[in-house]
mmCIF file of C-alpha atoms and ligand atoms in Angstrom:
data_model
loop_
_atom_site.group_PDB
_atom_site.id
_atom_site.type_symbol
_atom_site.label_atom_id
_atom_site.label_comp_id
_atom_site.label_asym_id
_atom_site.label_seq_id
_atom_site.Cartn_x
_atom_site.Cartn_y
_atom_site.Cartn_z
ATOM 1 C CA MET A 1 -0.155 -0.060 0.097
ATOM 2 C CA ALA A 2 1.351 3.296 -0.921
ATOM 3 C CA THR A 3 1.405 5.856 1.743
ATOM 4 C CA ALA A 4 1.789 9.751 1.265
ATOM 5 C CA THR A 5 4.335 11.232 3.367
ATOM 6 C CA ALA A 6 3.086 14.289 4.793
ATOM 7 C CA VAL A 7 6.035 16.581 5.292
ATOM 8 C CA ALA A 8 5.173 19.070 8.164
ATOM 9 C CA VAL A 9 6.306 22.627 6.851
ATOM 10 C CA ALA A 10 6.803 24.928 9.867
ATOM 11 C CA THR A 11 4.848 28.216 9.317
ATOM 12 C CA MET A 12 4.473 31.483 10.835
ATOM 13 C CA LYS A 13 2.174 34.353 11.084
ATOM 14 C CA VAL A 14 2.849 37.239 8.808
ATOM 15 C CA VAL A 15 1.221 40.625 8.266
ATOM 16 C CA GLN A 16 1.886 41.765 4.656
ATOM 17 C CA VAL A 17 0.852 44.526 2.255
ATOM 18 C CA VAL A 18 -0.028 43.201 -1.187
ATOM 19 C CA LYS A 19 -0.324 46.431 -3.000
ATOM 20 C CA PRO A 20 -0.259 50.104 -2.272
ATOM 21 C CA GLY A 21 -3.310 51.155 -0.397
ATOM 22 C CA ALA A 22 -4.614 47.752 0.162
ATOM 23 C CA GLY A 23 -4.128 47.685 3.960
ATOM 24 C CA PHE A 24 -2.900 44.568 5.800
ATOM 25 C CA GLN A 25 -3.281 40.942 5.298
ATOM 26 C CA VAL A 26 -2.527 38.430 7.965
ATOM 27 C CA VAL A 27 -1.394 35.179 6.429
ATOM 28 C CA GLU A 28 0.709 32.122 7.190
ATOM 29 C CA ARG A 29 3.942 31.574 5.407
ATOM 30 C CA GLU A 30 6.770 29.232 5.481
ATOM 31 C CA ILE A 31 9.401 30.192 7.949
ATOM 32 C CA PRO A 32 12.442 31.468 5.889
ATOM 33 C CA LYS A 33 15.818 30.249 6.066
ATOM 34 C CA PRO A 34 18.734 32.635 6.381
ATOM 35 C CA ARG A 35 21.219 32.781 3.452
ATOM 36 C CA PRO A 36 24.967 33.366 3.840
ATOM 37 C CA GLY A 37 25.649 36.602 5.695
ATOM 38 C CA GLN A 38 22.191 36.496 7.207
ATOM 39 C CA VAL A 39 20.518 35.556 10.407
ATOM 40 C CA ARG A 40 17.018 34.483 11.181
ATOM 41 C CA ILE A 41 15.348 36.440 14.144
ATOM 42 C CA ARG A 42 12.486 35.028 16.208
ATOM 43 C CA VAL A 43 10.771 38.406 16.562
ATOM 44 C CA ARG A 44 9.370 39.422 19.854
ATOM 45 C CA ALA A 45 8.436 42.983 19.295
ATOM 46 C CA CYS A 46 8.190 45.448 16.232
ATOM 47 C CA GLY A 47 7.239 49.228 16.888
ATOM 48 C CA VAL A 48 4.888 50.774 14.321
ATOM 49 C CA CYS A 49 6.597 53.875 12.833
ATOM 50 C CA HIS A 50 4.950 56.781 10.870
ATOM 51 C CA SER A 51 7.345 55.847 8.091
ATOM 52 C CA ASP A 52 5.497 52.356 7.478
ATOM 53 C CA VAL A 53 3.377 54.479 5.497
ATOM 54 C CA PHE A 54 5.811 54.084 2.798
ATOM 55 C CA THR A 55 5.292 50.441 2.687
ATOM 56 C CA VAL A 56 1.557 50.836 3.129
ATOM 57 C CA GLU A 57 0.927 53.441 0.645
ATOM 58 C CA GLY A 58 3.707 52.435 -1.867
ATOM 59 C CA ALA A 59 5.534 55.827 -1.499
ATOM 60 C CA TRP A 60 9.114 54.634 -1.676
ATOM 61 C CA PRO A 61 10.857 54.297 -5.007
ATOM 62 C CA GLY A 62 11.323 50.750 -6.299
ATOM 63 C CA ILE A 63 9.289 48.937 -3.388
ATOM 64 C CA GLN A 64 8.038 45.579 -4.483
ATOM 65 C CA TYR A 65 4.971 43.648 -3.049
ATOM 66 C CA PRO A 66 3.918 41.850 -1.302
ATOM 67 C CA ARG A 67 5.923 43.447 1.439
ATOM 68 C CA VAL A 68 5.979 42.966 5.380
ATOM 69 C CA PRO A 69 6.533 46.313 6.908
ATOM 70 C CA GLY A 70 8.341 47.146 10.191
ATOM 71 C CA HIS A 71 11.739 48.506 11.016
ATOM 72 C CA GLU A 72 11.725 48.700 14.778
ATOM 73 C CA VAL A 73 12.501 44.948 15.376
ATOM 74 C CA ALA A 74 13.530 43.283 18.598
ATOM 75 C CA GLY A 75 13.969 39.641 18.900
ATOM 76 C CA VAL A 76 16.339 36.684 19.136
ATOM 77 C CA ILE A 77 18.588 35.078 16.754
ATOM 78 C CA ASP A 78 17.380 31.444 16.237
ATOM 79 C CA GLU A 79 19.448 30.400 13.185
ATOM 80 C CA VAL A 80 22.459 31.840 11.574
ATOM 81 C CA GLY A 81 23.463 31.708 7.826
ATOM 82 C CA ALA A 82 26.657 30.431 6.473
ATOM 83 C CA GLY A 83 29.818 32.591 7.126
ATOM 84 C CA VAL A 84 28.278 34.418 9.996
ATOM 85 C CA SER A 85 30.767 34.438 12.964
ATOM 86 C CA ALA A 86 30.062 37.556 14.948
ATOM 87 C CA TRP A 87 26.498 36.700 15.922
ATOM 88 C CA ARG A 88 25.322 33.635 17.654
ATOM 89 C CA LYS A 89 22.089 31.656 18.046
ATOM 90 C CA GLY A 90 20.150 32.856 21.288
ATOM 91 C CA GLN A 91 21.530 36.561 21.051
ATOM 92 C CA ARG A 92 19.206 39.207 21.565
ATOM 93 C CA VAL A 93 19.224 41.512 18.597
ATOM 94 C CA GLY A 94 17.370 44.158 16.803
ATOM 95 C CA VAL A 95 16.836 45.829 13.402
ATOM 96 C CA GLY A 96 16.211 49.495 12.798
ATOM 97 C CA TRP A 97 15.702 51.761 9.904
ATOM 98 C CA HIS A 98 19.267 51.191 8.553
ATOM 99 C CA GLY A 99 18.815 47.724 7.053
ATOM 100 C CA GLY A 100 22.146 47.326 5.495
ATOM 101 C CA GLN A 101 24.509 48.889 3.085
ATOM 102 C CA ASP A 102 26.590 47.807 -0.028
ATOM 103 C CA ASN A 103 29.994 48.633 1.406
ATOM 104 C CA THR A 104 31.300 49.810 -1.970
ATOM 105 C CA CYS A 105 29.653 53.041 -2.952
ATOM 106 C CA PRO A 106 31.741 56.440 -2.408
ATOM 107 C CA GLU A 107 29.971 57.092 1.096
ATOM 108 C CA CYS A 108 30.653 53.557 2.329
ATOM 109 C CA ARG A 109 34.313 53.795 1.212
ATOM 110 C CA ARG A 110 34.314 56.626 3.566
ATOM 111 C CA GLY A 111 32.780 55.053 6.225
ATOM 112 C CA ASP A 112 29.653 57.153 6.057
ATOM 113 C CA PHE A 113 27.302 54.030 5.991
ATOM 114 C CA ARG A 114 24.299 56.089 7.172
ATOM 115 C CA ASN A 115 24.227 57.707 3.806
ATOM 116 C CA CYS A 116 24.921 54.552 1.671
ATOM 117 C CA ARG A 117 23.671 55.178 -1.936
ATOM 118 C CA ASN A 118 22.215 51.702 -1.842
ATOM 119 C CA GLN A 119 20.991 51.578 1.791
ATOM 120 C CA GLN A 120 18.729 48.762 2.423
ATOM 121 C CA ILE A 121 15.742 49.376 4.777
ATOM 122 C CA ALA A 122 13.787 46.830 6.595
ATOM 123 C CA GLY A 123 10.229 46.556 5.738
ATOM 124 C CA ILE A 124 10.900 48.394 2.408
ATOM 125 C CA SER A 125 13.823 46.619 0.670
ATOM 126 C CA TYR A 126 13.033 43.422 2.266
ATOM 127 C CA ASP A 127 10.476 41.953 4.593
ATOM 128 C CA GLY A 128 10.621 43.543 8.112
ATOM 129 C CA GLY A 129 9.325 42.877 11.572
ATOM 130 C CA TYR A 130 5.579 42.502 11.259
ATOM 131 C CA GLN A 131 6.011 38.577 11.471
ATOM 132 C CA GLN A 132 7.120 36.052 13.769
ATOM 133 C CA TYR A 133 10.459 35.435 12.006
ATOM 134 C CA MET A 134 12.391 37.714 9.899
ATOM 135 C CA VAL A 135 15.668 37.264 7.951
ATOM 136 C CA ALA A 136 18.105 39.999 8.260
ATOM 137 C CA PRO A 137 21.779 40.768 6.704
ATOM 138 C CA VAL A 138 24.397 41.056 9.466
ATOM 139 C CA GLU A 139 25.070 44.696 8.511
ATOM 140 C CA ALA A 140 21.528 45.414 10.079
ATOM 141 C CA LEU A 141 22.016 43.890 13.456
ATOM 142 C CA VAL A 142 21.935 45.713 16.826
ATOM 143 C CA ALA A 143 22.938 44.027 20.123
ATOM 144 C CA ILE A 144 20.313 44.791 22.656
ATOM 145 C CA PRO A 145 21.514 45.130 26.224
ATOM 146 C CA GLU A 146 20.119 42.570 28.808
ATOM 147 C CA SER A 147 18.268 45.355 30.936
ATOM 148 C CA LEU A 148 16.001 46.515 28.176
ATOM 149 C CA LYS A 149 12.764 44.824 27.380
ATOM 150 C CA ASP A 150 11.986 44.004 23.903
ATOM 151 C CA VAL A 151 9.156 46.279 23.838
ATOM 152 C CA GLU A 152 11.323 49.109 25.076
ATOM 153 C CA ALA A 153 14.172 48.369 22.695
ATOM 154 C CA ALA A 154 12.157 48.208 19.628
ATOM 155 C CA PRO A 155 10.996 51.913 19.444
ATOM 156 C CA LEU A 156 14.499 53.072 20.340
ATOM 157 C CA LEU A 157 15.804 51.500 17.024
ATOM 158 C CA CYS A 158 14.082 54.273 14.873
ATOM 159 C CA ALA A 159 12.334 56.919 17.014
ATOM 160 C CA GLY A 160 14.944 56.777 19.593
ATOM 161 C CA ILE A 161 18.200 56.639 17.404
ATOM 162 C CA THR A 162 16.898 59.401 15.171
ATOM 163 C CA THR A 163 16.232 61.879 18.142
ATOM 164 C CA TYR A 164 19.340 60.817 19.881
ATOM 165 C CA ASN A 165 21.543 60.789 16.945
ATOM 166 C CA ALA A 166 20.286 64.217 15.724
ATOM 167 C CA LEU A 167 20.785 65.897 19.000
ATOM 168 C CA ARG A 168 24.122 64.341 19.661
ATOM 169 C CA HIS A 169 25.414 65.828 16.246
ATOM 170 C CA SER A 170 23.577 69.143 16.536
ATOM 171 C CA GLY A 171 26.487 71.016 18.070
ATOM 172 C CA ALA A 172 24.443 72.085 21.086
ATOM 173 C CA PHE A 173 26.446 72.164 24.186
ATOM 174 C CA PRO A 174 25.269 71.306 27.791
ATOM 175 C CA GLY A 175 23.288 74.456 29.093
ATOM 176 C CA ASP A 176 22.245 75.752 25.511
ATOM 177 C CA LEU A 177 18.569 76.120 24.912
ATOM 178 C CA VAL A 178 17.262 73.185 22.776
ATOM 179 C CA ALA A 179 13.658 73.185 21.683
ATOM 180 C CA VAL A 180 11.822 69.916 20.741
ATOM 181 C CA GLN A 181 8.688 70.539 18.526
ATOM 182 C CA GLY A 182 6.120 68.025 19.030
ATOM 183 C CA LEU A 183 5.390 65.654 21.917
ATOM 184 C CA GLY A 184 4.543 62.508 19.929
ATOM 185 C CA GLY A 185 6.396 59.326 19.331
ATOM 186 C CA LEU A 186 9.673 61.090 18.295
ATOM 187 C CA GLY A 187 9.248 64.127 20.566
ATOM 188 C CA HIS A 188 8.564 62.368 23.846
ATOM 189 C CA LEU A 189 11.982 60.673 23.455
ATOM 190 C CA GLY A 190 13.651 63.806 22.097
ATOM 191 C CA VAL A 191 12.665 65.733 25.287
ATOM 192 C CA GLN A 192 14.068 62.830 27.338
ATOM 193 C CA PHE A 193 17.464 62.734 25.544
ATOM 194 C CA ALA A 194 17.776 66.428 25.470
ATOM 195 C CA ASN A 195 17.344 66.720 29.101
ATOM 196 C CA LYS A 196 19.936 63.886 29.857
ATOM 197 C CA PHE A 197 22.320 65.569 27.519
ATOM 198 C CA GLY A 198 22.202 68.658 29.884
ATOM 199 C CA TYR A 199 20.513 71.097 27.518
ATOM 200 C CA ARG A 200 17.973 73.705 28.831
ATOM 201 C CA VAL A 201 14.878 72.145 27.091
ATOM 202 C CA ALA A 202 11.831 73.911 25.750
ATOM 203 C CA ALA A 203 9.143 71.498 24.757
ATOM 204 C CA ILE A 204 6.614 72.770 22.295
ATOM 205 C CA GLY A 205 3.243 71.287 21.981
ATOM 206 C CA ARG A 206 -0.234 72.156 21.056
ATOM 207 C CA GLY A 207 -2.676 72.690 24.070
ATOM 208 C CA GLU A 208 -2.052 73.342 27.795
ATOM 209 C CA GLU A 209 -2.843 69.657 28.712
ATOM 210 C CA ASN A 210 0.676 68.808 27.603
ATOM 211 C CA ALA A 211 2.491 70.812 29.956
ATOM 212 C CA THR A 212 2.554 68.338 32.800
ATOM 213 C CA LEU A 213 3.871 65.529 30.458
ATOM 214 C CA ALA A 214 6.531 67.729 29.029
ATOM 215 C CA LYS A 215 7.874 68.664 32.701
ATOM 216 C CA LYS A 216 7.704 65.292 33.652
ATOM 217 C CA LEU A 217 9.725 64.075 30.534
ATOM 218 C CA GLY A 218 12.405 66.855 31.388
ATOM 219 C CA ALA A 219 11.489 70.039 29.735
ATOM 220 C CA GLN A 220 12.329 73.112 31.825
ATOM 221 C CA VAL A 221 9.932 75.076 29.779
ATOM 222 C CA TYR A 222 6.497 74.205 27.918
ATOM 223 C CA ILE A 223 5.338 76.489 25.090
ATOM 224 C CA ASP A 224 1.909 75.957 23.977
ATOM 225 C CA SER A 225 2.121 76.974 20.463
ATOM 226 C CA LYS A 226 -1.759 77.054 20.257
ATOM 227 C CA ALA A 227 -1.902 79.842 22.773
ATOM 228 C CA THR A 228 1.286 81.679 22.018
ATOM 229 C CA ASN A 229 3.600 82.548 19.369
ATOM 230 C CA ALA A 230 6.151 79.966 20.028
ATOM 231 C CA ALA A 231 8.892 81.504 17.885
ATOM 232 C CA GLU A 232 8.578 84.818 19.944
ATOM 233 C CA ALA A 233 8.409 82.807 23.289
ATOM 234 C CA LEU A 234 11.920 81.176 22.266
ATOM 235 C CA GLN A 235 13.492 84.594 21.492
ATOM 236 C CA LYS A 236 12.372 85.764 24.947
ATOM 237 C CA LEU A 237 14.453 82.755 26.245
ATOM 238 C CA GLY A 238 17.506 83.944 24.161
ATOM 239 C CA GLY A 239 16.773 82.075 21.016
ATOM 240 C CA ALA A 240 17.348 78.299 20.472
ATOM 241 C CA LYS A 241 20.707 76.914 19.662
ATOM 242 C CA VAL A 242 18.822 73.971 18.229
ATOM 243 C CA ILE A 243 15.244 73.122 17.377
ATOM 244 C CA LEU A 244 14.200 69.537 16.643
ATOM 245 C CA GLY A 245 11.319 69.365 14.333
ATOM 246 C CA THR A 246 9.483 66.036 15.308
ATOM 247 C CA ALA A 247 5.959 66.477 14.345
ATOM 248 C CA PRO A 248 5.347 65.830 10.652
ATOM 249 C CA ASN A 249 3.879 69.327 10.177
ATOM 250 C CA SER A 250 5.937 71.511 7.736
ATOM 251 C CA LYS A 251 3.649 74.604 8.777
ATOM 252 C CA ALA A 252 4.379 74.071 12.423
ATOM 253 C CA MET A 253 8.144 73.847 11.588
ATOM 254 C CA SER A 254 8.042 76.928 9.411
ATOM 255 C CA GLU A 255 6.479 78.839 12.298
ATOM 256 C CA LEU A 256 9.428 78.178 14.521
ATOM 257 C CA ILE A 257 12.271 79.050 12.383
ATOM 258 C CA ASP A 258 12.127 82.692 13.799
ATOM 259 C CA GLY A 259 12.842 81.024 17.211
ATOM 260 C CA LEU A 260 16.475 80.275 16.412
ATOM 261 C CA GLY A 261 19.078 82.232 18.049
ATOM 262 C CA PRO A 262 22.204 83.391 16.184
ATOM 263 C CA ASN A 263 24.070 80.165 14.511
ATOM 264 C CA GLY A 264 20.929 78.378 15.477
ATOM 265 C CA LYS A 265 20.091 75.114 13.667
ATOM 266 C CA PHE A 266 16.553 73.729 12.709
ATOM 267 C CA ILE A 267 16.990 69.870 12.489
ATOM 268 C CA VAL A 268 13.964 68.263 10.593
ATOM 269 C CA ILE A 269 13.182 64.648 11.673
ATOM 270 C CA GLY A 270 9.468 64.612 11.315
ATOM 271 C CA ALA A 271 8.995 63.226 7.732
ATOM 272 C CA THR A 272 6.552 64.680 5.215
ATOM 273 C CA ASN A 273 6.355 65.722 1.648
ATOM 274 C CA ASP A 274 5.037 69.210 2.213
ATOM 275 C CA PRO A 275 7.371 72.003 1.581
ATOM 276 C CA ILE A 276 8.753 74.072 4.875
ATOM 277 C CA PRO A 277 8.395 77.685 3.823
ATOM 278 C CA VAL A 278 11.402 79.669 4.755
ATOM 279 C CA THR A 279 12.835 82.904 3.401
ATOM 280 C CA PRO A 280 16.557 83.516 2.580
ATOM 281 C CA ILE A 281 16.388 86.424 5.021
ATOM 282 C CA GLN A 282 15.362 84.100 7.905
ATOM 283 C CA LEU A 283 18.225 81.933 7.135
ATOM 284 C CA ILE A 284 20.853 84.771 6.574
ATOM 285 C CA THR A 285 19.949 86.768 9.664
ATOM 286 C CA GLY A 286 21.945 85.191 12.293
ATOM 287 C CA SER A 287 23.568 82.675 9.972
ATOM 288 C CA ARG A 288 20.798 80.001 10.902
ATOM 289 C CA SER A 289 20.482 76.771 9.119
ATOM 290 C CA LEU A 290 17.964 74.083 8.303
ATOM 291 C CA GLN A 291 19.055 70.577 8.226
ATOM 292 C CA GLY A 292 17.612 67.180 8.004
ATOM 293 C CA TRP A 293 18.714 64.069 9.870
ATOM 294 C CA ALA A 294 18.143 60.260 8.901
ATOM 295 C CA ALA A 295 18.353 57.646 11.802
ATOM 296 C CA GLY A 296 21.865 56.171 11.907
ATOM 297 C CA THR A 297 23.834 53.008 11.573
ATOM 298 C CA PRO A 298 23.509 49.778 13.795
ATOM 299 C CA ALA A 299 26.490 51.036 15.719
ATOM 300 C CA ASP A 300 24.576 54.195 16.444
ATOM 301 C CA SER A 301 21.632 52.252 17.456
ATOM 302 C CA GLU A 302 23.841 50.293 20.141
ATOM 303 C CA ASP A 303 24.963 53.639 21.492
ATOM 304 C CA THR A 304 21.433 54.919 21.723
ATOM 305 C CA LEU A 305 20.377 51.644 23.633
ATOM 306 C CA ARG A 306 23.412 51.873 25.976
ATOM 307 C CA PHE A 307 22.777 55.520 26.591
ATOM 308 C CA ALA A 308 19.030 54.684 27.473
ATOM 309 C CA GLU A 309 20.289 52.090 29.723
ATOM 310 C CA LEU A 310 22.586 54.459 31.328
ATOM 311 C CA SER A 311 20.279 57.377 31.710
ATOM 312 C CA GLY A 312 16.878 55.776 32.094
ATOM 313 C CA VAL A 313 15.470 57.151 28.956
ATOM 314 C CA ARG A 314 12.506 54.743 27.865
ATOM 315 C CA PRO A 315 9.810 55.137 25.253
ATOM 316 C CA MET A 316 6.124 55.262 26.513
ATOM 317 C CA ILE A 317 4.328 52.422 24.544
ATOM 318 C CA GLU A 318 1.064 50.971 23.696
ATOM 319 C CA ILE A 319 1.254 47.298 23.008
ATOM 320 C CA TYR A 320 -0.944 45.439 20.311
ATOM 321 C CA PRO A 321 -0.882 41.798 19.145
ATOM 322 C CA LEU A 322 0.639 41.224 15.832
ATOM 323 C CA ALA A 323 -2.772 40.058 14.393
ATOM 324 C CA GLN A 324 -4.161 43.494 15.217
ATOM 325 C CA ALA A 325 -1.585 45.268 13.121
ATOM 326 C CA ALA A 326 -4.365 47.300 11.242
ATOM 327 C CA GLU A 327 -5.680 48.759 14.519
ATOM 328 C CA ALA A 328 -2.185 49.410 15.769
ATOM 329 C CA TYR A 329 -1.289 51.173 12.553
ATOM 330 C CA ALA A 330 -4.510 53.154 12.628
ATOM 331 C CA ARG A 331 -3.755 54.185 16.189
ATOM 332 C CA MET A 332 -0.422 55.276 15.230
ATOM 333 C CA LEU A 333 -1.755 57.332 12.363
ATOM 334 C CA SER A 334 -4.477 58.843 14.511
ATOM 335 C CA GLY A 335 -1.664 60.838 16.442
ATOM 336 C CA LYS A 336 -3.376 59.926 19.625
ATOM 337 C CA ALA A 337 -1.175 57.020 20.628
ATOM 338 C CA GLU A 338 0.867 57.603 23.900
ATOM 339 C CA PHE A 339 3.340 57.420 22.214
ATOM 340 C CA ARG A 340 4.884 54.706 20.335
ATOM 341 C CA VAL A 341 2.722 51.738 19.251
ATOM 342 C CA VAL A 342 4.458 48.254 19.463
ATOM 343 C CA LEU A 343 3.481 44.783 18.040
ATOM 344 C CA THR A 344 4.152 41.783 19.943
ATOM 345 C CA MET A 345 4.269 38.290 18.372
HETATM 346 ZN ZN1 ZN B 1 10.885 54.700 11.706
HETATM 347 ZN ZN1 ZN B 2 27.199 52.283 0.291
#
């Protein structure tokens, strides 16, 4: 008698986007195997970032579908591919926005991996963390310190590193007036880092009700941009050395440029496609500048996690199960989440 041999294929739960604007689909897929130079991560948490909109809406050049979003991944290596020697099974790791570099472009040759011309992004260039198992190249891996929980580490790998890295490269010194525009997913971390860096921190939010939170996070001053002219308020404090623009609202950013002091710098990290109106005179007066900043490398992420561990900076989070990714994403988009939304597997 002939018997059919059933081979059990190990499967996992995956949240994918099949085409731009189609929303999320929860499906079962075969658990992938890592190729040479890759590891497989058993994902334990993945943050839901506003930039996931690039995957959901197809707004990133060259993105292919179906695609699994997610670039704030925390988990454990459960298999290593051939040739991987620096990472081991059982090690806690994460993957952030910087999903790998080509090591050959002019920027990589100068060690500027953050600006690699062929940078890979988890959840855009390859499947990200909205799934139970994920394969990632070793160039993308971030070691997670023991004391940080997965759900805390995940948002630090995009929202955290972006605010931390932008501020630490901003040129502001301890004691300088640094303003953080927006008290959302990025801003609530920006205020904490700015405080721990020893800046005089002004948090700028909309509405009086955010004052208590801003102070609790470490702001010396809270400016309600609904009730007052925030640029004038900053000038009354001497003018900001740095303003970190975290809320993806170009009009709100534009309104703050006159709050910069001499040689002040406005650093843009809240991502939107809308233009930021600014006149040449505004920049020429006081030699002010306007600069963008994109996350950083996995080594920068490790610095971020270590600093968070040392200083007590932690994201405030709302947790959703993976199967409720659509609700979690809608919650993030609503702007009402307090303050980062994290999926657990
Ligand atoms: Zn992000
Ligand atoms: Zn490169």
